[in-house]
Amino acid sequence: MNITDFAKARYSTKAFDPSKTISDDKIAQLMELARFSPSSVNSQPWHLILAATEEGKNRIAKAAQGGYSFNEAKIKNASHVLVFCAKTSIDEHYIEELIATEDADGRYPTEEAKAGGRRGRTFFVNQHRFALKDAQHWMEKQVYLNLGTVLLGAATLDIDAVPIEGFDAQVLDAEFDLHAKGYTSLVIVALGYHSEDDFNKKLPKSRWPLSRIFTEC
């Protein structure tokens, strides 16, 4: 299979088989995919919660009650559940942490290169903080880049998945004390293997034709 075959095969799983579990090796690969996701100026403004136990999944499922109860079974029956969280602020201290990490990883062969990296990153971060005043939205967009990376990666590992935005973020943030840690929950991803009762598995995919979404010039 080539990469487009995986993109065409993956779909949003509506029902999981609770008896099937993802191997530790595949979960480790997904974690590395999330770690190496691209982000604007390598900002990496995310944190992920990984639930592999019944207790952990039940904690996340607290946010899928009431009007969101249609998503509760997906969370509880999945093999593993990921919660993608975004930072709630970005400042000079965080930039310096990024620079120090990149420096330790050998990204800057000279002090001049390091200074240039700091100037460039500070310019774009401050543009969103002060000029555009959309820093939160900008950081959340980076998290969704990570989400896309993980969803396609899951398909290449023959793992079924569904992204879930239908949940109470206030409940989930409180359950994991995310605000105190500088984060807020954005999207949940249930991972596992589909149930034979999953109606969506049997349906064909539907997308706009290439002629509608591409302009060639």
Short mmCIF file of N, CA and C in Angstrom, two decimals, residues 92-208:
data_model
loop_
_atom_site.label_atom_id
_atom_site.label_comp_id
_atom_site.label_asym_id
_atom_site.label_seq_id
_atom_site.Cartn_x
_atom_site.Cartn_y
_atom_site.Cartn_z
N GLU A 92 8.23 34.39 26.95
CA GLU A 92 9.68 34.37 26.72
C GLU A 92 10.35 33.18 27.42
N HIS A 93 9.86 32.81 28.59
CA HIS A 93 10.44 31.67 29.30
C HIS A 93 10.29 30.39 28.48
N TYR A 94 9.13 30.21 27.89
CA TYR A 94 8.91 29.02 27.07
C TYR A 94 9.82 29.03 25.84
N ILE A 95 9.97 30.21 25.22
CA ILE A 95 10.86 30.34 24.07
C ILE A 95 12.28 29.94 24.45
N GLU A 96 12.74 30.39 25.61
CA GLU A 96 14.09 30.05 26.05
C GLU A 96 14.24 28.55 26.31
N GLU A 97 13.19 27.93 26.82
CA GLU A 97 13.23 26.47 27.00
C GLU A 97 13.37 25.76 25.65
N LEU A 98 12.63 26.23 24.65
CA LEU A 98 12.73 25.65 23.31
C LEU A 98 14.13 25.82 22.74
N ILE A 99 14.67 27.03 22.86
CA ILE A 99 16.00 27.31 22.34
C ILE A 99 17.04 26.41 23.02
N ALA A 100 16.94 26.26 24.33
CA ALA A 100 17.89 25.43 25.07
C ALA A 100 17.80 23.97 24.63
N THR A 101 16.59 23.48 24.41
CA THR A 101 16.41 22.10 23.97
C THR A 101 16.98 21.90 22.57
N GLU A 102 16.71 22.84 21.67
CA GLU A 102 17.25 22.75 20.32
C GLU A 102 18.77 22.83 20.33
N ASP A 103 19.30 23.67 21.18
CA ASP A 103 20.76 23.79 21.29
C ASP A 103 21.37 22.48 21.77
N ALA A 104 20.76 21.86 22.77
CA ALA A 104 21.25 20.58 23.29
C ALA A 104 21.17 19.48 22.24
N ASP A 105 20.19 19.60 21.34
CA ASP A 105 20.02 18.60 20.29
C ASP A 105 20.89 18.89 19.06
N GLY A 106 21.72 19.94 19.13
CA GLY A 106 22.65 20.22 18.06
C GLY A 106 22.11 21.04 16.92
N ARG A 107 21.02 21.78 17.17
CA ARG A 107 20.42 22.56 16.10
C ARG A 107 21.22 23.82 15.75
N TYR A 108 22.06 24.28 16.68
CA TYR A 108 22.77 25.54 16.47
C TYR A 108 24.28 25.32 16.48
N PRO A 109 24.90 25.33 15.30
CA PRO A 109 26.35 25.10 15.23
C PRO A 109 27.17 26.27 15.78
N THR A 110 26.55 27.47 15.84
CA THR A 110 27.27 28.64 16.34
C THR A 110 26.34 29.46 17.22
N GLU A 111 26.92 30.34 18.03
CA GLU A 111 26.11 31.25 18.85
C GLU A 111 25.31 32.20 17.98
N GLU A 112 25.88 32.55 16.82
CA GLU A 112 25.16 33.43 15.90
C GLU A 112 23.89 32.75 15.39
N ALA A 113 24.00 31.47 15.07
CA ALA A 113 22.83 30.71 14.61
C ALA A 113 21.78 30.62 15.72
N LYS A 114 22.25 30.44 16.94
CA LYS A 114 21.34 30.36 18.09
C LYS A 114 20.61 31.68 18.29
N ALA A 115 21.34 32.79 18.17
CA ALA A 115 20.73 34.11 18.32
C ALA A 115 19.71 34.35 17.22
N GLY A 116 20.02 33.89 16.00
CA GLY A 116 19.08 34.04 14.90
C GLY A 116 17.81 33.25 15.12
N GLY A 117 17.97 32.03 15.66
CA GLY A 117 16.80 31.22 15.97
C GLY A 117 15.92 31.88 17.02
N ARG A 118 16.54 32.49 18.00
CA ARG A 118 15.78 33.17 19.05
C ARG A 118 15.03 34.37 18.48
N ARG A 119 15.71 35.16 17.63
CA ARG A 119 15.06 36.34 17.05
C ARG A 119 13.86 35.94 16.19
N GLY A 120 14.05 34.94 15.34
CA GLY A 120 12.98 34.52 14.44
C GLY A 120 11.77 33.99 15.20
N ARG A 121 12.04 33.14 16.18
CA ARG A 121 10.93 32.56 16.94
C ARG A 121 10.22 33.64 17.75
N THR A 122 10.98 34.52 18.38
CA THR A 122 10.38 35.58 19.19
C THR A 122 9.51 36.48 18.33
N PHE A 123 9.96 36.77 17.11
CA PHE A 123 9.18 37.62 16.21
C PHE A 123 7.81 37.02 15.94
N PHE A 124 7.76 35.74 15.55
CA PHE A 124 6.48 35.13 15.20
C PHE A 124 5.60 34.88 16.41
N VAL A 125 6.19 34.46 17.52
CA VAL A 125 5.38 34.26 18.72
C VAL A 125 4.77 35.57 19.19
N ASN A 126 5.57 36.62 19.21
CA ASN A 126 5.05 37.92 19.67
C ASN A 126 4.07 38.53 18.68
N GLN A 127 4.22 38.18 17.41
CA GLN A 127 3.24 38.64 16.42
C GLN A 127 1.85 38.13 16.79
N HIS A 128 1.77 36.87 17.19
CA HIS A 128 0.48 36.30 17.56
C HIS A 128 0.04 36.75 18.96
N ARG A 129 0.99 37.00 19.83
CA ARG A 129 0.64 37.44 21.19
C ARG A 129 0.12 38.87 21.20
N PHE A 130 0.80 39.77 20.50
CA PHE A 130 0.53 41.20 20.66
C PHE A 130 -0.09 41.88 19.44
N ALA A 131 0.37 41.54 18.23
CA ALA A 131 -0.14 42.22 17.04
C ALA A 131 -1.47 41.60 16.58
N LEU A 132 -1.48 40.32 16.37
CA LEU A 132 -2.69 39.65 15.89
C LEU A 132 -3.63 39.27 17.03
N LYS A 133 -3.06 39.16 18.23
CA LYS A 133 -3.84 38.81 19.44
C LYS A 133 -4.63 37.51 19.27
N ASP A 134 -3.99 36.55 18.63
CA ASP A 134 -4.66 35.25 18.41
C ASP A 134 -3.77 34.09 18.85
N ALA A 135 -2.96 34.32 19.87
CA ALA A 135 -1.98 33.31 20.29
C ALA A 135 -2.64 31.98 20.64
N GLN A 136 -3.79 32.03 21.34
CA GLN A 136 -4.45 30.78 21.71
C GLN A 136 -4.91 30.01 20.48
N HIS A 137 -5.53 30.72 19.56
CA HIS A 137 -6.00 30.09 18.33
C HIS A 137 -4.81 29.53 17.54
N TRP A 138 -3.74 30.28 17.48
CA TRP A 138 -2.53 29.85 16.76
C TRP A 138 -1.97 28.58 17.37
N MET A 139 -1.89 28.51 18.70
CA MET A 139 -1.37 27.31 19.35
C MET A 139 -2.29 26.12 19.11
N GLU A 140 -3.58 26.34 19.13
CA GLU A 140 -4.52 25.24 18.90
C GLU A 140 -4.39 24.70 17.49
N LYS A 141 -4.09 25.56 16.53
CA LYS A 141 -3.89 25.09 15.15
C LYS A 141 -2.69 24.14 15.08
N GLN A 142 -1.68 24.40 15.87
CA GLN A 142 -0.51 23.51 15.88
C GLN A 142 -0.89 22.14 16.43
N VAL A 143 -1.77 22.12 17.43
CA VAL A 143 -2.21 20.85 18.01
C VAL A 143 -2.96 20.03 16.96
N TYR A 144 -3.72 20.70 16.10
CA TYR A 144 -4.46 19.97 15.08
C TYR A 144 -3.52 19.41 14.00
N LEU A 145 -2.37 20.02 13.80
CA LEU A 145 -1.36 19.40 12.93
C LEU A 145 -0.94 18.07 13.53
N ASN A 146 -0.75 18.05 14.84
CA ASN A 146 -0.37 16.83 15.55
C ASN A 146 -1.46 15.78 15.41
N LEU A 147 -2.70 16.20 15.57
CA LEU A 147 -3.83 15.30 15.45
C LEU A 147 -3.83 14.60 14.08
N GLY A 148 -3.63 15.36 13.02
CA GLY A 148 -3.61 14.78 11.67
C GLY A 148 -2.49 13.78 11.51
N THR A 149 -1.33 14.10 12.07
CA THR A 149 -0.19 13.19 12.00
C THR A 149 -0.52 11.87 12.67
N VAL A 150 -1.12 11.93 13.85
CA VAL A 150 -1.45 10.72 14.60
C VAL A 150 -2.54 9.90 13.91
N LEU A 151 -3.56 10.56 13.37
CA LEU A 151 -4.64 9.83 12.72
C LEU A 151 -4.14 9.06 11.50
N LEU A 152 -3.33 9.70 10.67
CA LEU A 152 -2.80 8.99 9.51
C LEU A 152 -1.82 7.91 9.95
N GLY A 153 -1.02 8.21 10.97
CA GLY A 153 -0.09 7.21 11.48
C GLY A 153 -0.82 5.99 12.02
N ALA A 154 -1.93 6.21 12.70
CA ALA A 154 -2.71 5.08 13.22
C ALA A 154 -3.18 4.19 12.07
N ALA A 155 -3.60 4.79 10.98
CA ALA A 155 -4.06 4.00 9.83
C ALA A 155 -2.94 3.14 9.27
N THR A 156 -1.72 3.67 9.22
CA THR A 156 -0.61 2.87 8.69
C THR A 156 -0.26 1.71 9.61
N LEU A 157 -0.68 1.79 10.87
CA LEU A 157 -0.43 0.71 11.84
C LEU A 157 -1.65 -0.20 11.99
N ASP A 158 -2.63 -0.04 11.09
CA ASP A 158 -3.87 -0.83 11.12
C ASP A 158 -4.64 -0.64 12.42
N ILE A 159 -4.59 0.57 12.96
CA ILE A 159 -5.34 0.92 14.16
C ILE A 159 -6.54 1.77 13.76
N ASP A 160 -7.69 1.43 14.26
CA ASP A 160 -8.88 2.25 14.01
C ASP A 160 -8.92 3.41 15.00
N ALA A 161 -9.49 4.52 14.57
CA ALA A 161 -9.49 5.72 15.42
C ALA A 161 -10.66 6.62 15.09
N VAL A 162 -11.00 7.46 16.05
CA VAL A 162 -12.01 8.49 15.81
C VAL A 162 -11.65 9.73 16.62
N PRO A 163 -11.57 10.89 15.98
CA PRO A 163 -11.39 12.14 16.73
C PRO A 163 -12.73 12.59 17.28
N ILE A 164 -12.73 13.07 18.52
CA ILE A 164 -13.97 13.44 19.20
C ILE A 164 -13.86 14.88 19.73
N GLU A 165 -14.67 15.77 19.19
CA GLU A 165 -14.77 17.12 19.72
C GLU A 165 -16.01 17.29 20.59
N GLY A 166 -16.91 16.29 20.54
CA GLY A 166 -18.14 16.35 21.32
C GLY A 166 -17.91 15.89 22.75
N PHE A 167 -17.41 16.78 23.58
CA PHE A 167 -17.19 16.50 25.00
C PHE A 167 -17.16 17.82 25.75
N ASP A 168 -17.31 17.75 27.06
CA ASP A 168 -17.30 18.94 27.90
C ASP A 168 -15.87 19.24 28.33
N ALA A 169 -15.26 20.22 27.67
CA ALA A 169 -13.86 20.54 27.95
C ALA A 169 -13.66 21.04 29.38
N GLN A 170 -14.64 21.73 29.93
CA GLN A 170 -14.51 22.22 31.30
C GLN A 170 -14.41 21.06 32.28
N VAL A 171 -15.22 20.02 32.05
CA VAL A 171 -15.17 18.84 32.92
C VAL A 171 -13.82 18.14 32.80
N LEU A 172 -13.36 17.97 31.57
CA LEU A 172 -12.09 17.27 31.35
C LEU A 172 -10.91 18.07 31.90
N ASP A 173 -10.94 19.38 31.69
CA ASP A 173 -9.86 20.23 32.21
C ASP A 173 -9.80 20.13 33.74
N ALA A 174 -10.96 20.12 34.37
CA ALA A 174 -11.00 20.03 35.83
C ALA A 174 -10.55 18.66 36.32
N GLU A 175 -10.94 17.61 35.60
CA GLU A 175 -10.60 16.25 36.02
C GLU A 175 -9.09 16.04 36.08
N PHE A 176 -8.36 16.66 35.14
CA PHE A 176 -6.91 16.50 35.09
C PHE A 176 -6.16 17.76 35.53
N ASP A 177 -6.89 18.69 36.11
CA ASP A 177 -6.28 19.93 36.62
C ASP A 177 -5.42 20.61 35.56
N LEU A 178 -5.94 20.65 34.34
CA LEU A 178 -5.16 21.13 33.21
C LEU A 178 -4.84 22.62 33.28
N HIS A 179 -5.78 23.43 33.76
CA HIS A 179 -5.53 24.87 33.78
C HIS A 179 -4.34 25.20 34.67
N ALA A 180 -4.23 24.52 35.80
CA ALA A 180 -3.11 24.76 36.71
C ALA A 180 -1.78 24.37 36.07
N LYS A 181 -1.84 23.47 35.12
CA LYS A 181 -0.63 23.01 34.43
C LYS A 181 -0.36 23.81 33.16
N GLY A 182 -1.26 24.76 32.86
CA GLY A 182 -1.07 25.62 31.69
C GLY A 182 -1.61 25.06 30.39
N TYR A 183 -2.62 24.17 30.47
CA TYR A 183 -3.18 23.56 29.27
C TYR A 183 -4.70 23.56 29.30
N THR A 184 -5.29 23.30 28.14
CA THR A 184 -6.72 23.08 28.03
C THR A 184 -6.96 21.99 27.00
N SER A 185 -7.97 21.16 27.22
CA SER A 185 -8.23 20.04 26.31
C SER A 185 -8.90 20.52 25.03
N LEU A 186 -8.53 19.91 23.91
CA LEU A 186 -9.07 20.31 22.60
C LEU A 186 -9.84 19.20 21.91
N VAL A 187 -9.26 18.03 21.86
CA VAL A 187 -9.88 16.94 21.12
C VAL A 187 -9.45 15.61 21.74
N ILE A 188 -10.37 14.66 21.76
CA ILE A 188 -10.11 13.31 22.24
C ILE A 188 -10.00 12.40 21.02
N VAL A 189 -9.08 11.44 21.07
CA VAL A 189 -9.00 10.43 20.02
C VAL A 189 -9.10 9.04 20.66
N ALA A 190 -10.15 8.31 20.31
CA ALA A 190 -10.29 6.93 20.74
C ALA A 190 -9.59 6.03 19.73
N LEU A 191 -8.82 5.08 20.24
CA LEU A 191 -7.99 4.21 19.39
C LEU A 191 -8.28 2.75 19.72
N GLY A 192 -8.31 1.91 18.71
CA GLY A 192 -8.52 0.49 18.97
C GLY A 192 -8.84 -0.25 17.69
N TYR A 193 -9.81 -1.15 17.78
CA TYR A 193 -10.21 -1.97 16.63
C TYR A 193 -11.73 -2.00 16.57
N HIS A 194 -12.25 -1.81 15.37
CA HIS A 194 -13.69 -1.63 15.21
C HIS A 194 -14.47 -2.89 15.58
N SER A 195 -15.67 -2.66 16.04
CA SER A 195 -16.62 -3.73 16.31
C SER A 195 -17.31 -4.12 15.01
N GLU A 196 -17.79 -5.35 14.94
CA GLU A 196 -18.54 -5.78 13.75
C GLU A 196 -19.85 -5.00 13.63
N ASP A 197 -20.25 -4.36 14.72
CA ASP A 197 -21.49 -3.57 14.70
C ASP A 197 -21.27 -2.13 14.21
N ASP A 198 -20.05 -1.82 13.82
CA ASP A 198 -19.74 -0.45 13.40
C ASP A 198 -20.29 -0.20 12.00
N PHE A 199 -21.39 0.53 11.91
CA PHE A 199 -22.03 0.78 10.62
C PHE A 199 -21.14 1.57 9.67
N ASN A 200 -20.30 2.44 10.24
CA ASN A 200 -19.51 3.33 9.40
C ASN A 200 -18.41 2.58 8.65
N LYS A 201 -18.02 1.42 9.15
CA LYS A 201 -16.99 0.62 8.49
C LYS A 201 -17.46 0.15 7.12
N LYS A 202 -18.75 -0.05 6.98
CA LYS A 202 -19.30 -0.62 5.75
C LYS A 202 -19.65 0.45 4.71
N LEU A 203 -19.62 1.70 5.10
CA LEU A 203 -20.02 2.76 4.17
C LEU A 203 -18.85 3.26 3.33
N PRO A 204 -19.10 3.63 2.07
CA PRO A 204 -18.02 4.19 1.24
C PRO A 204 -17.65 5.59 1.72
N LYS A 205 -16.40 5.97 1.50
CA LYS A 205 -15.99 7.33 1.84
C LYS A 205 -16.55 8.31 0.81
N SER A 206 -16.72 9.54 1.22
CA SER A 206 -17.23 10.57 0.32
C SER A 206 -16.40 11.84 0.49
N ARG A 207 -15.83 12.31 -0.59
CA ARG A 207 -15.02 13.54 -0.56
C ARG A 207 -15.29 14.35 -1.82
N TRP A 208 -15.04 15.67 -1.75
CA TRP A 208 -15.12 16.50 -2.94
C TRP A 208 -14.13 15.99 -3.99
#
